[in-house]
Amino acid sequence: MSELSQQTLVLTPEQAYEAAGKYRVVRRSVDARQRQLKVNLTLLLDDKGHPLPKDAPIPLYTPPVWQDVHNAPRHVHIIGAGPAGLFAALTCIEHGIKPIIYERGKPVSERKIDIAQLNRNVALNAESNYCFGEGGAGTFSDGKLFSRSKKRGNMQRVMELFHYFGAPDTVLYEAHAHIGSDKLPGIIRAMRECIIEHGGEIHFETCVDSLSPFNFHLSPLILAIGHSAHDTYRMLLDEGVALQQKGFAMGVRVEHPQSLINNLMYHLTGAADLIRYLGNASYSLVTQVEGRGVYSFCMCPGGHMVPATSSSDACVVNGMSASHRNSPYANSGIVVQINPEDIPLICQHEVINTQSPTAKLTNSEALAGLRLQEYVEHLAFEHGGAPAIAPAQRLADFVRGKRSANLPACSYLPGTRSSALHEWMPPFIADRLRQGFRDFDRKYPGFLTNDALILATESRSSSAVRIPRDPETLQSISHPNLYPCGEGAGYAGGITSSALDGINAALRIAAQS
Ligand SMILES: Cc1cc2nc3c(=O)[nH]c(=O)nc-3n(C[C@H](O)[C@H](O)[C@H](O)COP(=O)(O)OP(=O)(O)OC[C@H]3O[C@@H](n4cnc5c(N)ncnc54)[C@H](O)[C@@H]3O)c2cc1C
């Protein structure tokens, strides 16, 4: 950061809106704990102590220096072009190392067409969908860039790179910045063009189904596969790569009318004004039920619920928003924490080993959580009726244990089918969800309503597998020179932390002489 000083002001939303239109902001966060919402706005001051005007250059921004790696003596292979793989590749280029990326999915513009087909419930392309393809799982998302944990490394650098490739200025200062699914594809395309222009390679529609072609004793291999490539985890296990079970979470996605959430979060009076200054309201909810966390995840104000499956016999939902977050709906995952020791208990109840269609594939302990995910996703598929049709229930009906006679309109394009989720979801999850919704309603009376809808299943909020690595070298504990990183390695969750993990892996490689 430069020598320029900063000043943090506590303002009303209206004052903050006006100040942000005039001055260079370093950080903005909304304090919604009080009935009267406040905005903390940190401004940059010039050497005379006056706020810098908005159009002054961004002093904290160091543009990247790209190297020509066409004929670079060193190269790195990268599996996966999600945030972890792309940011690893960009960091390699900054350090004069040639990245060669293999991505099972398609370039972002072709991927859009497959996603449109899925949303119309015409067809699922198992290799090109919301999870797989250029930009990874984060491309068609809300693009929330939340994690600012300093412990993981230089988070500001991730924001700067997003900004460099076209994200708005807000990503440099907003505490809860987001980009939006309409802007992300262009940013991802710009990253690819930069990688190729400087001598890197990207091979699309290339699914790596064995590690044997890679001689990673000669050149390092970065494994940035995300957490949805279950076939790739199975391949890694078969080829002797160390894998471990990891705690994860599962539940449903809930959708309310956005106006209802605005009223609850902005305390009814003045909601219309606050929307103008702060945008549609979001929420973050957490409670404990019988020793396990129940919490909101990936809340998308003004967003859409989307089909996030990559398999034709599974129903998985998630959420996204465009940059303006202006749909009439507010959706969020509401998930229950599942620890490794819970899995035998849940499986015992469900007799998973005899019922799960995937159980026969492996009995590995390391993949037990993954099999449980698949089991519940398959149940949801059976109750939905087609890969993208989601089983759904009105929220208050779910909590009261009543099938919904009809369903309200919602943002989920492929379609919904009324289903008694409380009857078929594993009770470990369903019972905690029901109590969790009651707790949320105590905090925000009106949250638990039949105007809200829940869809199953929200099962990919975090990885159920870890690919353990040495904390110093970041190399696999079983395979030297193999760098598991990002969400699929179990060391990150979300776009920013996965991107940062990719940067860290590349930096370790660059530091090797
Ligand atoms: C709909 C949706 C909305 C989301 N919204 C947000 C949000 O707003 N904010 C947020 O922080 N996070 C969000 N997430 C989560 C976020 O996208 C992930 O945490 C993040 O993308 C993980 O990055 P990654 O690079 O580790 O893995 P991924 O993004 O999953 O990328 C992995 C890539 O590897 C490829 N791959 C896998 N196996 C192979 C193989 N064998 N060979 C070749 N290629 C392979 C895949 O095709 C994929 O493109 C969302 C996710 C979804 C699905």
Coordinates of C-alpha atoms and ligand atoms in Angstrom, one line a residue:
M1 CA 0.0 0.0 0.0
S2 CA 1.3 3.5 -0.8
E3 CA 2.1 6.2 1.8
L4 CA -1.3 7.8 1.3
S5 CA -3.3 7.8 4.4
Q6 CA -6.8 6.4 4.9
Q7 CA -9.9 7.4 6.8
T8 CA -12.8 5.2 7.8
L9 CA -16.2 6.9 8.0
V10 CA -19.3 5.5 9.5
L11 CA -22.1 6.7 7.3
T12 CA -25.8 6.2 6.4
P13 CA -26.3 4.2 3.3
E14 CA -27.3 7.4 1.4
Q15 CA -24.2 9.3 2.5
A16 CA -22.0 6.3 1.6
Y17 CA -23.6 6.0 -1.8
E18 CA -22.9 9.6 -2.5
A19 CA -19.3 9.5 -1.2
A20 CA -18.5 6.4 -3.2
G21 CA -19.7 8.2 -6.3
K22 CA -17.1 11.0 -5.6
Y23 CA -14.1 9.5 -3.9
R24 CA -11.6 6.7 -4.2
V25 CA -12.8 3.9 -1.8
V26 CA -10.4 1.4 -0.3
R27 CA -13.0 -0.7 1.5
R28 CA -16.7 -0.7 2.0
S29 CA -18.8 -2.9 4.4
V30 CA -22.3 -2.8 5.6
D31 CA -23.0 -3.1 9.3
A32 CA -26.5 -4.6 9.6
R33 CA -26.3 -5.5 13.2
Q34 CA -28.3 -2.4 14.3
R35 CA -31.8 -1.5 13.3
Q36 CA -30.4 1.5 11.6
L37 CA -28.0 0.2 9.0
K38 CA -24.6 1.8 8.8
V39 CA -21.9 1.7 6.1
N40 CA -18.2 1.7 7.0
L41 CA -16.4 3.5 4.2
T42 CA -12.6 3.8 4.1
L43 CA -11.4 6.5 1.8
L44 CA -7.9 7.3 0.5
L45 CA -6.6 10.7 1.5
D46 CA -4.0 12.8 -0.4
D47 CA -0.9 14.3 1.4
K48 CA -3.1 17.2 2.5
G49 CA -5.6 14.9 4.1
H50 CA -8.3 15.4 1.5
P51 CA -10.2 12.4 0.0
L52 CA -8.8 11.4 -3.4
P53 CA -11.3 11.9 -6.2
K54 CA -12.9 8.7 -7.7
D55 CA -11.1 9.0 -11.0
A56 CA -7.6 9.3 -9.5
P57 CA -5.5 6.3 -10.5
I58 CA -5.7 3.3 -8.1
P59 CA -2.6 3.6 -6.0
L60 CA -2.7 0.2 -4.5
Y61 CA -2.8 -1.5 -7.8
T62 CA 0.3 -3.2 -9.2
P63 CA -0.3 -4.4 -12.8
P64 CA 1.2 -7.8 -13.5
V65 CA 4.3 -8.3 -15.5
W66 CA 3.8 -11.1 -18.0
Q67 CA 6.8 -13.0 -19.4
D68 CA 7.1 -14.5 -22.9
V69 CA 7.1 -18.2 -22.1
H70 CA 7.0 -19.6 -25.7
N71 CA 10.5 -20.9 -25.4
A72 CA 10.7 -21.1 -21.7
P73 CA 13.1 -23.8 -20.4
R74 CA 10.6 -24.9 -17.7
H75 CA 7.0 -26.0 -18.1
V76 CA 4.2 -27.1 -15.8
H77 CA 1.2 -29.3 -16.6
I78 CA -2.1 -28.2 -15.0
I79 CA -5.3 -30.3 -14.9
G80 CA -8.4 -28.1 -14.7
A81 CA -9.1 -24.6 -15.9
G82 CA -11.1 -23.4 -12.9
P83 CA -10.0 -20.5 -10.7
A84 CA -7.2 -22.6 -9.2
G85 CA -5.8 -23.8 -12.5
L86 CA -6.1 -20.4 -14.3
F87 CA -4.5 -18.4 -11.5
A88 CA -1.8 -21.0 -11.3
A89 CA -1.2 -20.6 -15.0
L90 CA -1.1 -16.8 -14.8
T91 CA 1.4 -17.0 -11.9
C92 CA 3.6 -19.4 -13.9
I93 CA 3.6 -16.8 -16.8
E94 CA 4.6 -14.1 -14.4
H95 CA 7.6 -16.3 -13.4
G96 CA 8.7 -17.4 -16.8
I97 CA 7.3 -20.9 -16.6
K98 CA 5.2 -22.3 -19.5
P99 CA 1.8 -23.6 -18.3
I100 CA 0.1 -26.4 -20.3
I101 CA -3.6 -26.8 -19.2
Y102 CA -5.9 -29.7 -19.8
E103 CA -9.6 -29.0 -19.3
R104 CA -12.3 -31.7 -19.8
G105 CA -14.9 -29.1 -20.7
K106 CA -15.3 -26.6 -23.5
P107 CA -14.4 -22.9 -23.9
V108 CA -16.7 -20.6 -22.2
S109 CA -18.8 -19.5 -25.2
E110 CA -19.5 -23.1 -26.3
R111 CA -20.2 -24.0 -22.7
K112 CA -22.9 -21.4 -22.6
I113 CA -24.8 -23.3 -25.3
D114 CA -24.7 -26.6 -23.3
I115 CA -25.9 -24.8 -20.2
A116 CA -28.8 -23.2 -22.1
Q117 CA -29.8 -26.8 -23.3
L118 CA -29.7 -28.0 -19.7
N119 CA -31.8 -25.1 -18.5
R120 CA -34.4 -25.9 -21.1
N121 CA -34.1 -29.5 -19.8
V122 CA -33.2 -30.7 -23.3
A123 CA -30.0 -32.5 -22.5
L124 CA -27.1 -32.7 -20.0
N125 CA -23.6 -32.7 -21.4
A126 CA -21.7 -34.6 -18.8
E127 CA -18.5 -32.8 -19.8
S128 CA -19.8 -29.3 -20.3
N129 CA -22.2 -27.9 -17.7
Y130 CA -22.2 -25.6 -14.6
C131 CA -19.3 -27.6 -13.0
F132 CA -17.1 -28.5 -16.0
G133 CA -15.6 -26.2 -18.7
E134 CA -13.5 -23.1 -19.0
G135 CA -13.4 -21.1 -15.8
G136 CA -14.6 -24.1 -13.7
A137 CA -17.5 -24.0 -11.4
G138 CA -17.2 -20.3 -10.8
T139 CA -17.9 -19.1 -14.3
F140 CA -21.7 -19.2 -14.2
S141 CA -22.1 -18.1 -10.6
D142 CA -22.9 -15.1 -8.5
G143 CA -19.1 -14.5 -8.5
K144 CA -18.9 -13.6 -4.9
L145 CA -15.3 -12.8 -4.0
F146 CA -15.6 -13.0 -0.2
S147 CA -12.7 -14.6 1.3
R148 CA -10.2 -12.0 2.6
S149 CA -8.4 -14.3 5.0
K150 CA -4.8 -12.9 5.2
K151 CA -3.5 -16.2 6.4
R152 CA -3.9 -17.9 3.0
G153 CA -1.7 -15.3 1.2
N154 CA -2.1 -12.3 -0.9
M155 CA -5.9 -12.1 -1.4
Q156 CA -5.5 -8.5 -2.7
R157 CA -3.5 -9.9 -5.6
V158 CA -6.4 -12.2 -6.6
M159 CA -8.7 -9.1 -6.7
E160 CA -6.2 -7.2 -8.7
L161 CA -5.9 -9.9 -11.3
F162 CA -9.7 -10.1 -11.6
H163 CA -9.8 -6.3 -12.0
Y164 CA -7.0 -6.4 -14.6
F165 CA -9.0 -8.9 -16.7
G166 CA -12.2 -6.8 -16.5
A167 CA -13.9 -7.0 -13.1
P168 CA -15.3 -3.7 -11.8
D169 CA -13.4 -1.4 -9.4
T170 CA -15.6 -2.6 -6.6
V171 CA -13.7 -5.9 -6.3
L172 CA -10.7 -3.9 -5.1
Y173 CA -12.5 -2.5 -2.0
E174 CA -15.9 -4.0 -1.5
A175 CA -15.9 -6.3 1.6
H176 CA -18.6 -8.5 -0.1
A177 CA -17.7 -7.9 -3.8
H178 CA -19.3 -9.9 -6.5
I179 CA -18.9 -10.0 -10.3
G180 CA -22.0 -11.7 -11.7
S181 CA -22.6 -14.4 -14.3
D182 CA -23.0 -12.0 -17.2
K183 CA -19.5 -10.5 -16.6
L184 CA -17.5 -13.6 -15.6
P185 CA -17.3 -15.3 -19.0
G186 CA -15.7 -12.3 -20.5
I187 CA -13.1 -12.1 -17.7
I188 CA -12.3 -15.8 -18.0
R189 CA -11.9 -15.4 -21.8
A190 CA -9.5 -12.6 -21.3
M191 CA -7.4 -14.7 -18.9
R192 CA -7.3 -17.5 -21.5
E193 CA -6.2 -15.0 -24.2
C194 CA -3.4 -13.7 -22.0
I195 CA -2.2 -17.2 -21.2
I196 CA -2.1 -18.2 -24.9
E197 CA -0.7 -14.9 -26.1
H198 CA 2.3 -15.3 -23.8
G199 CA 3.0 -18.8 -24.8
G200 CA 0.9 -21.0 -22.5
E201 CA -1.3 -23.8 -23.9
I202 CA -4.9 -24.8 -23.1
H203 CA -6.3 -28.1 -24.4
F204 CA -10.1 -28.2 -24.1
E205 CA -12.3 -31.3 -24.2
T206 CA -9.3 -33.2 -22.8
C207 CA -10.2 -35.3 -19.8
V208 CA -7.2 -36.6 -18.0
D209 CA -8.1 -40.2 -17.1
S210 CA -4.7 -41.4 -15.9
L211 CA -1.6 -39.8 -14.5
S212 CA 0.7 -42.2 -16.3
P213 CA 1.3 -40.0 -19.4
F214 CA 2.8 -37.3 -17.1
N215 CA 6.4 -37.5 -16.1
F216 CA 6.0 -35.2 -13.2
H217 CA 9.5 -36.0 -11.9
L218 CA 10.7 -33.9 -14.9
S219 CA 8.0 -31.3 -14.9
P220 CA 5.5 -30.6 -12.0
L221 CA 1.8 -31.4 -12.3
I222 CA -0.8 -29.1 -10.7
L223 CA -4.0 -31.0 -9.9
A224 CA -6.8 -28.4 -9.9
I225 CA -9.8 -30.6 -10.6
G226 CA -12.5 -29.0 -8.4
H227 CA -14.7 -31.2 -6.3
S228 CA -17.2 -32.5 -8.8
A229 CA -14.9 -34.8 -10.8
H230 CA -15.8 -37.9 -8.9
D231 CA -14.4 -40.1 -11.7
T232 CA -11.1 -38.3 -11.4
Y233 CA -11.0 -38.9 -7.6
R234 CA -11.6 -42.6 -8.3
M235 CA -8.8 -42.6 -10.9
L236 CA -6.4 -41.0 -8.4
L237 CA -7.3 -43.6 -5.8
D238 CA -6.7 -46.4 -8.3
E239 CA -3.3 -44.9 -9.2
G240 CA -2.2 -44.8 -5.6
V241 CA -2.5 -41.1 -4.9
A242 CA -3.2 -40.5 -1.1
L243 CA -6.8 -39.4 -0.5
Q244 CA -8.6 -38.7 2.8
Q245 CA -12.2 -38.3 3.9
K246 CA -13.1 -34.8 4.8
G247 CA -16.1 -33.1 6.5
F248 CA -18.5 -31.4 4.1
A249 CA -22.1 -30.2 4.1
M250 CA -25.4 -31.0 2.4
G251 CA -28.9 -29.7 2.3
V252 CA -31.3 -27.8 0.1
R253 CA -31.5 -24.4 -1.7
V254 CA -34.2 -22.1 -0.5
E255 CA -35.8 -19.3 -2.5
H256 CA -37.9 -16.4 -1.2
P257 CA -39.3 -13.5 -3.0
Q258 CA -36.5 -10.9 -2.9
S259 CA -39.0 -8.3 -1.6
L260 CA -39.6 -10.4 1.5
I261 CA -35.9 -10.7 2.2
N262 CA -35.4 -6.9 1.6
N263 CA -38.1 -6.3 4.2
L264 CA -36.6 -8.7 6.7
M265 CA -33.1 -7.5 6.4
Y266 CA -33.7 -3.8 5.9
H267 CA -36.3 -3.8 8.7
L268 CA -39.4 -2.9 6.6
T269 CA -39.2 0.8 6.9
G270 CA -37.1 2.5 4.3
A271 CA -36.4 -0.7 2.4
A272 CA -37.0 0.9 -1.0
D273 CA -34.4 3.6 -0.3
L274 CA -31.9 1.1 1.1
I275 CA -32.2 -1.1 -2.0
R276 CA -31.3 2.0 -4.1
Y277 CA -28.1 2.6 -2.1
L278 CA -27.2 -0.9 -1.1
G279 CA -28.8 -3.2 -3.7
N280 CA -31.0 -6.1 -3.0
A281 CA -30.5 -7.5 0.5
S282 CA -28.5 -10.7 1.3
Y283 CA -28.3 -12.7 4.5
S284 CA -25.9 -15.0 6.3
L285 CA -27.5 -17.3 8.8
V286 CA -26.0 -19.9 11.1
T287 CA -27.3 -22.0 14.0
Q288 CA -26.3 -25.2 15.8
V289 CA -28.7 -28.2 15.8
E290 CA -27.7 -31.3 17.8
G291 CA -24.0 -30.6 17.6
R292 CA -23.8 -29.8 13.9
G293 CA -23.8 -26.4 12.1
V294 CA -26.8 -25.5 9.9
Y295 CA -25.9 -22.5 7.8
S296 CA -26.7 -20.5 4.7
F297 CA -24.2 -20.9 1.9
C298 CA -23.7 -19.0 -1.4
M299 CA -26.6 -16.6 -0.9
C300 CA -27.6 -15.0 -4.2
P301 CA -29.7 -11.9 -3.9
G302 CA -31.7 -11.1 -7.1
G303 CA -30.5 -14.4 -8.5
H304 CA -31.5 -17.7 -10.0
M305 CA -31.4 -21.3 -8.9
V306 CA -29.5 -23.5 -11.4
P307 CA -29.1 -27.2 -12.2
A308 CA -25.5 -27.9 -11.1
T309 CA -25.3 -31.6 -11.9
S310 CA -22.6 -33.2 -14.0
S311 CA -24.2 -36.7 -14.0
S312 CA -27.3 -37.9 -15.7
D313 CA -28.6 -39.8 -12.7
A314 CA -28.2 -37.0 -10.1
C315 CA -30.1 -33.8 -9.2
V316 CA -27.9 -31.0 -7.8
V317 CA -28.9 -27.4 -7.4
N318 CA -26.9 -24.2 -6.8
G319 CA -27.4 -20.5 -7.3
M320 CA -26.1 -17.6 -9.4
S321 CA -26.8 -13.9 -10.1
A322 CA -26.1 -11.4 -12.8
S323 CA -24.1 -8.3 -11.9
H324 CA -27.2 -6.2 -11.2
R325 CA -28.7 -8.9 -9.0
N326 CA -32.1 -7.8 -10.1
S327 CA -34.3 -10.9 -10.4
P328 CA -37.3 -10.9 -8.1
Y329 CA -36.0 -13.9 -6.2
A330 CA -33.4 -14.4 -3.4
N331 CA -31.9 -17.9 -3.1
S332 CA -29.4 -19.5 -0.8
G333 CA -28.1 -23.0 0.1
I334 CA -29.0 -24.1 3.6
V335 CA -26.7 -26.9 4.5
V336 CA -25.9 -29.2 7.4
Q337 CA -22.4 -29.9 8.4
I338 CA -21.4 -33.6 8.1
N339 CA -18.3 -34.9 9.8
P340 CA -16.5 -38.1 8.7
E341 CA -17.7 -39.8 11.9
D342 CA -21.4 -39.1 10.9
I343 CA -21.2 -41.0 7.7
P344 CA -21.5 -44.6 9.1
L345 CA -24.5 -43.4 11.1
I346 CA -26.3 -41.9 8.1
C347 CA -25.4 -44.9 5.9
Q348 CA -26.6 -47.3 8.6
H349 CA -30.0 -45.6 8.5
E350 CA -30.1 -45.5 4.8
V351 CA -28.7 -49.0 4.2
I352 CA -26.6 -47.2 1.7
N353 CA -24.4 -50.1 0.7
T354 CA -27.3 -52.0 -0.8
Q355 CA -29.3 -49.1 -2.2
S356 CA -26.8 -46.8 -3.7
P357 CA -26.3 -47.4 -7.4
T358 CA -22.7 -46.2 -7.0
A359 CA -21.9 -48.2 -3.9
K360 CA -20.5 -51.1 -5.8
L361 CA -17.9 -48.9 -7.5
T362 CA -15.8 -48.6 -4.4
N363 CA -15.9 -49.3 -0.7
S364 CA -13.0 -47.0 0.0
E365 CA -13.1 -45.1 3.3
A366 CA -11.6 -42.1 1.6
L367 CA -14.5 -41.8 -0.8
A368 CA -17.3 -42.6 1.8
G369 CA -18.5 -38.9 1.8
L370 CA -18.5 -38.8 -1.9
R371 CA -20.6 -41.9 -2.1
L372 CA -23.1 -40.3 0.4
Q373 CA -23.3 -37.2 -1.8
E374 CA -24.0 -39.4 -4.8
Y375 CA -26.6 -41.3 -2.9
V376 CA -28.6 -38.3 -1.9
E377 CA -28.2 -36.7 -5.3
H378 CA -29.6 -39.8 -6.8
L379 CA -32.5 -39.8 -4.4
A380 CA -33.2 -36.2 -5.5
F381 CA -33.0 -37.3 -9.1
E382 CA -35.5 -40.1 -8.6
H383 CA -37.9 -37.7 -6.9
G384 CA -37.4 -35.1 -9.5
G385 CA -37.9 -37.3 -12.5
A386 CA -35.2 -36.1 -14.9
P387 CA -31.7 -34.9 -14.4
A388 CA -32.6 -31.2 -14.2
I389 CA -36.1 -31.3 -12.8
A390 CA -35.7 -30.7 -9.1
P391 CA -37.9 -32.1 -6.3
A392 CA -39.4 -29.1 -4.4
Q393 CA -41.5 -28.3 -1.4
R394 CA -42.9 -25.1 0.1
L395 CA -40.7 -24.2 3.1
A396 CA -43.3 -24.2 5.8
D397 CA -44.7 -27.4 4.5
F398 CA -41.3 -29.0 4.8
V399 CA -40.9 -27.9 8.4
R400 CA -44.4 -29.1 9.3
G401 CA -44.0 -32.4 7.5
K402 CA -46.7 -31.8 4.8
R403 CA -46.5 -32.4 1.1
S404 CA -47.2 -29.2 -0.9
A405 CA -50.4 -29.3 -2.9
N406 CA -48.9 -26.8 -5.4
L407 CA -45.7 -24.9 -5.8
P408 CA -45.1 -21.2 -6.2
A409 CA -43.4 -19.7 -9.2
C410 CA -39.6 -19.7 -8.9
S411 CA -36.4 -18.8 -10.8
Y412 CA -35.4 -22.4 -11.6
L413 CA -35.8 -22.8 -15.3
P414 CA -35.7 -26.6 -15.9
G415 CA -38.8 -27.1 -13.8
T416 CA -39.8 -28.5 -10.4
R417 CA -41.9 -31.4 -9.1
S418 CA -43.7 -31.4 -5.8
S419 CA -42.1 -33.9 -3.4
A420 CA -42.2 -34.6 0.3
L421 CA -38.5 -33.9 1.0
H422 CA -39.0 -34.5 4.7
E423 CA -39.8 -38.1 4.0
W424 CA -36.9 -39.1 1.8
M425 CA -34.0 -37.0 2.8
P426 CA -31.8 -38.7 5.3
P427 CA -33.2 -37.7 8.7
F428 CA -29.7 -36.6 9.9
I429 CA -30.0 -33.8 7.3
A430 CA -33.8 -33.2 7.1
D431 CA -34.4 -33.0 10.8
R432 CA -31.5 -30.6 11.4
L433 CA -32.7 -28.5 8.4
R434 CA -36.2 -28.3 9.8
Q435 CA -34.9 -27.1 13.2
G436 CA -32.5 -24.8 11.5
F437 CA -35.3 -23.1 9.6
R438 CA -37.3 -22.6 12.9
D439 CA -34.2 -21.0 14.4
F440 CA -33.8 -18.7 11.5
D441 CA -37.4 -17.7 11.8
R442 CA -36.9 -16.7 15.4
K443 CA -34.1 -14.4 14.3
Y444 CA -36.0 -13.1 11.3
P445 CA -39.7 -13.6 11.9
G446 CA -41.3 -14.3 8.5
F447 CA -38.3 -16.2 7.1
L448 CA -40.2 -19.5 7.6
T449 CA -43.1 -19.1 5.1
N450 CA -44.9 -21.0 2.5
D451 CA -44.1 -18.2 0.0
A452 CA -40.6 -19.7 0.0
L453 CA -39.6 -22.9 -1.8
I454 CA -36.9 -25.4 -1.2
L455 CA -35.2 -27.5 -3.9
A456 CA -33.0 -30.6 -3.5
T457 CA -30.2 -31.2 -3.4
E458 CA -27.5 -28.7 -2.4
S459 CA -24.7 -31.2 -2.1
R460 CA -21.6 -29.5 -3.6
S461 CA -20.9 -26.7 -1.2
S462 CA -17.6 -28.2 -0.2
S463 CA -15.3 -31.1 -1.0
A464 CA -16.0 -34.5 0.7
V465 CA -12.4 -35.6 -0.1
R466 CA -9.0 -34.2 0.7
I467 CA -5.8 -34.9 -1.4
P468 CA -3.3 -34.4 1.5
R469 CA -0.2 -32.5 0.9
D470 CA 2.9 -31.3 2.7
P471 CA 2.1 -28.0 4.3
E472 CA 5.4 -26.5 3.3
T473 CA 6.0 -27.8 -0.2
L474 CA 2.3 -28.1 -1.1
Q475 CA 3.2 -31.4 -2.8
S476 CA 1.1 -34.6 -2.4
I477 CA 2.2 -36.7 0.5
S478 CA 2.3 -39.7 -1.8
H479 CA 3.6 -38.2 -5.0
P480 CA 6.5 -35.7 -5.0
N481 CA 6.0 -32.9 -7.6
L482 CA 2.3 -33.4 -7.7
Y483 CA 0.6 -30.2 -6.5
P484 CA -3.1 -30.8 -5.5
C485 CA -4.7 -27.4 -5.1
G486 CA -8.0 -25.6 -5.1
E487 CA -11.4 -26.8 -3.9
G488 CA -11.0 -30.4 -5.1
A489 CA -7.8 -30.8 -3.0
G490 CA -9.9 -29.9 0.0
Y491 CA -7.8 -26.9 0.9
A492 CA -10.0 -24.1 -0.5
G493 CA -13.7 -23.3 -0.8
G494 CA -15.0 -20.7 -3.2
I495 CA -13.5 -18.7 -6.1
T496 CA -11.0 -16.5 -4.3
S497 CA -9.5 -19.1 -2.0
S498 CA -9.2 -21.6 -4.8
A499 CA -7.5 -18.9 -7.0
L500 CA -5.1 -18.1 -4.2
D501 CA -4.3 -21.8 -3.7
G502 CA -3.5 -22.0 -7.4
I503 CA -1.2 -19.0 -7.1
N504 CA 0.5 -20.5 -4.0
A505 CA 1.1 -23.8 -5.8
A506 CA 2.7 -22.0 -8.8
L507 CA 4.8 -19.9 -6.4
R508 CA 6.2 -23.0 -4.8
I509 CA 7.1 -24.4 -8.2
A510 CA 8.7 -21.1 -9.2
A511 CA 10.8 -21.1 -6.1
Q512 CA 12.4 -24.4 -7.0
S513 CA 15.6 -23.8 -8.7
Ligands
LIG1 C1 -23.5 -22.5 -9.7 C2 -22.3 -22.2 -8.8 C3 -22.3 -21.0 -8.2 C4 -21.2 -20.7 -7.4 N1 -21.1 -19.4 -6.8 C5 -20.0 -19.1 -6.2 C6 -19.8 -17.7 -5.7 O1 -20.6 -16.9 -5.9 N2 -18.6 -17.4 -5.0 C7 -17.7 -18.4 -4.8 O2 -16.7 -18.1 -4.1 N3 -17.8 -19.7 -5.2 C8 -18.9 -20.0 -5.9 N4 -19.1 -21.3 -6.3 C9 -18.0 -22.3 -6.0 C10 -16.8 -22.0 -6.8 O3 -17.2 -22.0 -8.2 C11 -15.7 -23.1 -6.6 O4 -15.4 -23.0 -5.2 C12 -14.5 -22.8 -7.4 O5 -14.8 -22.7 -8.8 C13 -13.4 -23.9 -7.2 O6 -12.3 -23.6 -8.0 P1 -11.3 -24.8 -8.5 O7 -10.5 -24.2 -9.5 O8 -10.7 -25.4 -7.3 O9 -12.3 -25.9 -9.1 P2 -13.4 -25.8 -10.3 O10 -13.8 -24.4 -10.5 O11 -14.4 -26.9 -10.0 O12 -12.5 -26.2 -11.6 C14 -12.1 -27.5 -11.9 C15 -11.9 -27.7 -13.4 O13 -11.2 -28.9 -13.6 C16 -11.8 -29.6 -14.7 N5 -11.5 -31.0 -14.5 C17 -11.9 -31.9 -13.5 N6 -11.4 -33.1 -13.7 C18 -10.7 -33.0 -14.8 C19 -9.9 -34.0 -15.5 N7 -9.8 -35.3 -15.1 N8 -9.3 -33.6 -16.7 C20 -9.4 -32.3 -17.1 N9 -10.1 -31.4 -16.5 C21 -10.7 -31.7 -15.4 C22 -13.3 -29.3 -14.6 O14 -13.9 -29.4 -15.8 C23 -13.3 -27.8 -14.1 O15 -13.4 -26.9 -15.1 C24 -20.2 -21.7 -7.1 C25 -20.2 -22.9 -7.8 C26 -21.3 -23.2 -8.6 C27 -21.4 -24.6 -9.2

